[in-house]
Amino acid sequence: IAALAKPVEILALLEGDVRDRARESYLEDHHHWLEAQVKSLHALGLNVTTQVAWATDIKRDILDYVSEMQPDLLIKQVQHESALRRAFFTPLDWQLLRECPIPVYLVGGRDHALPRIVVAAVDVSDIQQ
């Protein structure tokens, strides 16, 4: 599981050393939160790794990560955008649906981030025997 954190603008106001410590603390907090989320998966015997990274261009970084890791599915929480913002900018979710080379599964709330039932369509006519 990878979490990409957007830069926090307020950090730009801090001096170099203080900014670096604040950035590391911010990433560490996200990493601890992510580790807490996967404990139940570890308890089920699943091998899950976590990674938290700073992302300046979130779309490009997600697509690069997908290209590098070659997962089967990208799961992303829906990012709600105002109608005014959608009128002038294409939302990240739409861009990923268009450009991501693997299926993108957009989830709504935090309470049910993963589906309890997954429906899959498989084309068996293309399988070699």
PDB file of C-alpha atoms in Angstrom:
ATOM      1  CA  ILE A   1       0.000   0.000   0.000  1.00  0.00           C
ATOM      2  CA  ALA A   2       1.443   3.322  -1.027  1.00  0.00           C
ATOM      3  CA  ALA A   3       0.347   6.700   0.266  1.00  0.00           C
ATOM      4  CA  LEU A   4       1.430   9.802  -1.604  1.00  0.00           C
ATOM      5  CA  ALA A   5       1.315  12.994   0.460  1.00  0.00           C
ATOM      6  CA  LYS A   6       0.841  16.365  -1.197  1.00  0.00           C
ATOM      7  CA  PRO A   7       3.245  19.089  -0.092  1.00  0.00           C
ATOM      8  CA  VAL A   8       1.872  21.303   2.645  1.00  0.00           C
ATOM      9  CA  GLU A   9       2.151  24.939   1.516  1.00  0.00           C
ATOM     10  CA  ILE A  10       2.753  26.266   5.028  1.00  0.00           C
ATOM     11  CA  LEU A  11       6.054  24.371   5.116  1.00  0.00           C
ATOM     12  CA  ALA A  12       7.438  26.719   2.461  1.00  0.00           C
ATOM     13  CA  LEU A  13       7.352  29.523   5.037  1.00  0.00           C
ATOM     14  CA  LEU A  14       9.730  27.666   7.371  1.00  0.00           C
ATOM     15  CA  GLU A  15      13.505  27.795   7.231  1.00  0.00           C
ATOM     16  CA  GLY A  16      15.361  24.893   5.595  1.00  0.00           C
ATOM     17  CA  ASP A  17      16.249  22.748   8.619  1.00  0.00           C
ATOM     18  CA  VAL A  18      12.917  23.307  10.378  1.00  0.00           C
ATOM     19  CA  ARG A  19      11.062  22.635   7.106  1.00  0.00           C
ATOM     20  CA  ASP A  20      12.907  19.339   6.610  1.00  0.00           C
ATOM     21  CA  ARG A  21      12.109  18.169  10.152  1.00  0.00           C
ATOM     22  CA  ALA A  22       8.451  19.166   9.779  1.00  0.00           C
ATOM     23  CA  ARG A  23       8.251  17.349   6.449  1.00  0.00           C
ATOM     24  CA  GLU A  24       9.782  14.176   7.907  1.00  0.00           C
ATOM     25  CA  SER A  25       7.427  14.360  10.888  1.00  0.00           C
ATOM     26  CA  TYR A  26       4.446  14.772   8.552  1.00  0.00           C
ATOM     27  CA  LEU A  27       5.485  11.715   6.504  1.00  0.00           C
ATOM     28  CA  GLU A  28       6.208   9.702   9.651  1.00  0.00           C
ATOM     29  CA  ASP A  29       2.725  10.467  11.012  1.00  0.00           C
ATOM     30  CA  HIS A  30       1.195   9.246   7.755  1.00  0.00           C
ATOM     31  CA  HIS A  31       3.359   6.122   7.852  1.00  0.00           C
ATOM     32  CA  HIS A  32       2.267   5.292  11.430  1.00  0.00           C
ATOM     33  CA  TRP A  33      -1.376   5.773  10.471  1.00  0.00           C
ATOM     34  CA  LEU A  34      -0.948   3.511   7.430  1.00  0.00           C
ATOM     35  CA  GLU A  35       0.802   0.824   9.499  1.00  0.00           C
ATOM     36  CA  ALA A  36      -2.094   0.877  11.977  1.00  0.00           C
ATOM     37  CA  GLN A  37      -4.531   0.373   9.092  1.00  0.00           C
ATOM     38  CA  VAL A  38      -2.797  -2.781   7.823  1.00  0.00           C
ATOM     39  CA  LYS A  39      -2.461  -4.541  11.212  1.00  0.00           C
ATOM     40  CA  SER A  40      -5.736  -6.385  10.617  1.00  0.00           C
ATOM     41  CA  LEU A  41      -4.442  -7.564   7.232  1.00  0.00           C
ATOM     42  CA  HIS A  42      -1.252  -8.858   8.854  1.00  0.00           C
ATOM     43  CA  ALA A  43      -3.417 -10.695  11.427  1.00  0.00           C
ATOM     44  CA  LEU A  44      -5.130 -12.503   8.533  1.00  0.00           C
ATOM     45  CA  GLY A  45      -1.741 -13.692   7.312  1.00  0.00           C
ATOM     46  CA  LEU A  46      -1.512 -11.335   4.367  1.00  0.00           C
ATOM     47  CA  ASN A  47       1.880  -9.958   3.426  1.00  0.00           C
ATOM     48  CA  VAL A  48       1.298  -6.221   3.088  1.00  0.00           C
ATOM     49  CA  THR A  49       3.981  -3.584   2.713  1.00  0.00           C
ATOM     50  CA  THR A  50       3.493   0.138   3.180  1.00  0.00           C
ATOM     51  CA  GLN A  51       5.240   3.136   1.723  1.00  0.00           C
ATOM     52  CA  VAL A  52       4.695   6.850   2.210  1.00  0.00           C
ATOM     53  CA  ALA A  53       6.238   9.339  -0.187  1.00  0.00           C
ATOM     54  CA  TRP A  54       6.130  13.064  -0.891  1.00  0.00           C
ATOM     55  CA  ALA A  55       4.406  13.817  -4.202  1.00  0.00           C
ATOM     56  CA  THR A  56       4.671  17.151  -5.961  1.00  0.00           C
ATOM     57  CA  ASP A  57       2.798  16.006  -9.090  1.00  0.00           C
ATOM     58  CA  ILE A  58       0.313  13.522  -7.660  1.00  0.00           C
ATOM     59  CA  LYS A  59      -1.010  12.217 -10.987  1.00  0.00           C
ATOM     60  CA  ARG A  60       2.440  11.699 -12.492  1.00  0.00           C
ATOM     61  CA  ASP A  61       3.723  10.104  -9.279  1.00  0.00           C
ATOM     62  CA  ILE A  62       0.771   7.685  -9.129  1.00  0.00           C
ATOM     63  CA  LEU A  63       1.213   6.704 -12.784  1.00  0.00           C
ATOM     64  CA  ASP A  64       4.971   6.276 -12.294  1.00  0.00           C
ATOM     65  CA  TYR A  65       4.376   4.112  -9.223  1.00  0.00           C
ATOM     66  CA  VAL A  66       1.860   1.963 -11.118  1.00  0.00           C
ATOM     67  CA  SER A  67       4.318   1.594 -13.989  1.00  0.00           C
ATOM     68  CA  GLU A  68       7.135   0.607 -11.637  1.00  0.00           C
ATOM     69  CA  MET A  69       5.227  -1.746  -9.299  1.00  0.00           C
ATOM     70  CA  GLN A  70       2.779  -3.144 -11.894  1.00  0.00           C
ATOM     71  CA  PRO A  71      -0.114  -3.842  -9.499  1.00  0.00           C
ATOM     72  CA  ASP A  72      -3.320  -5.462 -10.733  1.00  0.00           C
ATOM     73  CA  LEU A  73      -5.601  -2.737  -9.391  1.00  0.00           C
ATOM     74  CA  LEU A  74      -5.369   0.864  -8.189  1.00  0.00           C
ATOM     75  CA  ILE A  75      -7.680   1.649  -5.270  1.00  0.00           C
ATOM     76  CA  LYS A  76      -8.158   5.360  -4.617  1.00  0.00           C
ATOM     77  CA  GLN A  77     -10.494   7.299  -2.371  1.00  0.00           C
ATOM     78  CA  VAL A  78     -12.813   9.588  -4.301  1.00  0.00           C
ATOM     79  CA  GLN A  79     -11.765  13.213  -4.159  1.00  0.00           C
ATOM     80  CA  HIS A  80     -14.822  15.446  -4.284  1.00  0.00           C
ATOM     81  CA  GLU A  81     -14.355  18.625  -6.324  1.00  0.00           C
ATOM     82  CA  SER A  82     -16.665  21.627  -6.491  1.00  0.00           C
ATOM     83  CA  ALA A  83     -18.609  22.277  -9.689  1.00  0.00           C
ATOM     84  CA  LEU A  84     -16.640  25.474 -10.281  1.00  0.00           C
ATOM     85  CA  ARG A  85     -13.307  23.653  -9.968  1.00  0.00           C
ATOM     86  CA  ARG A  86     -14.533  20.839 -12.284  1.00  0.00           C
ATOM     87  CA  ALA A  87     -15.494  23.492 -14.855  1.00  0.00           C
ATOM     88  CA  PHE A  88     -11.902  24.721 -15.119  1.00  0.00           C
ATOM     89  CA  PHE A  89      -9.793  21.696 -14.116  1.00  0.00           C
ATOM     90  CA  THR A  90     -10.117  17.999 -14.855  1.00  0.00           C
ATOM     91  CA  PRO A  91     -10.315  16.192 -11.486  1.00  0.00           C
ATOM     92  CA  LEU A  92      -7.514  13.771 -10.620  1.00  0.00           C
ATOM     93  CA  ASP A  93      -9.955  10.861 -10.403  1.00  0.00           C
ATOM     94  CA  TRP A  94     -11.081  11.455 -13.993  1.00  0.00           C
ATOM     95  CA  GLN A  95      -7.496  11.770 -15.195  1.00  0.00           C
ATOM     96  CA  LEU A  96      -6.561   8.465 -13.549  1.00  0.00           C
ATOM     97  CA  LEU A  97      -9.595   6.703 -15.002  1.00  0.00           C
ATOM     98  CA  ARG A  98      -8.493   7.917 -18.439  1.00  0.00           C
ATOM     99  CA  GLU A  99      -4.733   7.457 -18.249  1.00  0.00           C
ATOM    100  CA  CYS A 100      -4.005   4.659 -15.778  1.00  0.00           C
ATOM    101  CA  PRO A 101      -2.933   1.441 -17.552  1.00  0.00           C
ATOM    102  CA  ILE A 102      -4.666  -0.743 -14.930  1.00  0.00           C
ATOM    103  CA  PRO A 103      -8.222  -0.747 -13.570  1.00  0.00           C
ATOM    104  CA  VAL A 104      -8.975   2.043 -11.071  1.00  0.00           C
ATOM    105  CA  TYR A 105     -11.380   1.336  -8.220  1.00  0.00           C
ATOM    106  CA  LEU A 106     -12.686   4.532  -6.613  1.00  0.00           C
ATOM    107  CA  VAL A 107     -14.041   4.133  -3.089  1.00  0.00           C
ATOM    108  CA  GLY A 108     -16.323   6.531  -1.276  1.00  0.00           C
ATOM    109  CA  GLY A 109     -15.992   6.727   2.478  1.00  0.00           C
ATOM    110  CA  ARG A 110     -13.315   5.915   4.980  1.00  0.00           C
ATOM    111  CA  ASP A 111     -15.452   3.318   6.769  1.00  0.00           C
ATOM    112  CA  HIS A 112     -15.597   0.908   3.840  1.00  0.00           C
ATOM    113  CA  ALA A 113     -12.382   1.490   1.912  1.00  0.00           C
ATOM    114  CA  LEU A 114     -12.235  -2.061   0.559  1.00  0.00           C
ATOM    115  CA  PRO A 115     -15.175  -3.916  -0.988  1.00  0.00           C
ATOM    116  CA  ARG A 116     -16.675  -6.851   0.837  1.00  0.00           C
ATOM    117  CA  ILE A 117     -17.756  -8.396  -2.477  1.00  0.00           C
ATOM    118  CA  VAL A 118     -15.821  -7.957  -5.700  1.00  0.00           C
ATOM    119  CA  VAL A 119     -17.337  -8.694  -9.098  1.00  0.00           C
ATOM    120  CA  ALA A 120     -14.850  -9.549 -11.813  1.00  0.00           C
ATOM    121  CA  ALA A 121     -15.310 -10.127 -15.527  1.00  0.00           C
ATOM    122  CA  VAL A 122     -12.756 -12.522 -16.999  1.00  0.00           C
ATOM    123  CA  ASP A 123     -12.315 -13.188 -20.700  1.00  0.00           C
ATOM    124  CA  VAL A 124     -11.413 -16.891 -20.762  1.00  0.00           C
ATOM    125  CA  SER A 125     -11.308 -17.052 -24.537  1.00  0.00           C
ATOM    126  CA  ASP A 126      -7.886 -15.424 -24.470  1.00  0.00           C
ATOM    127  CA  ILE A 127      -6.278 -17.940 -22.077  1.00  0.00           C
ATOM    128  CA  GLN A 128      -3.704 -20.279 -23.641  1.00  0.00           C
ATOM    129  CA  GLN A 129      -3.928 -23.948 -22.721  1.00  0.00           C
TER     130      GLN A 129
END
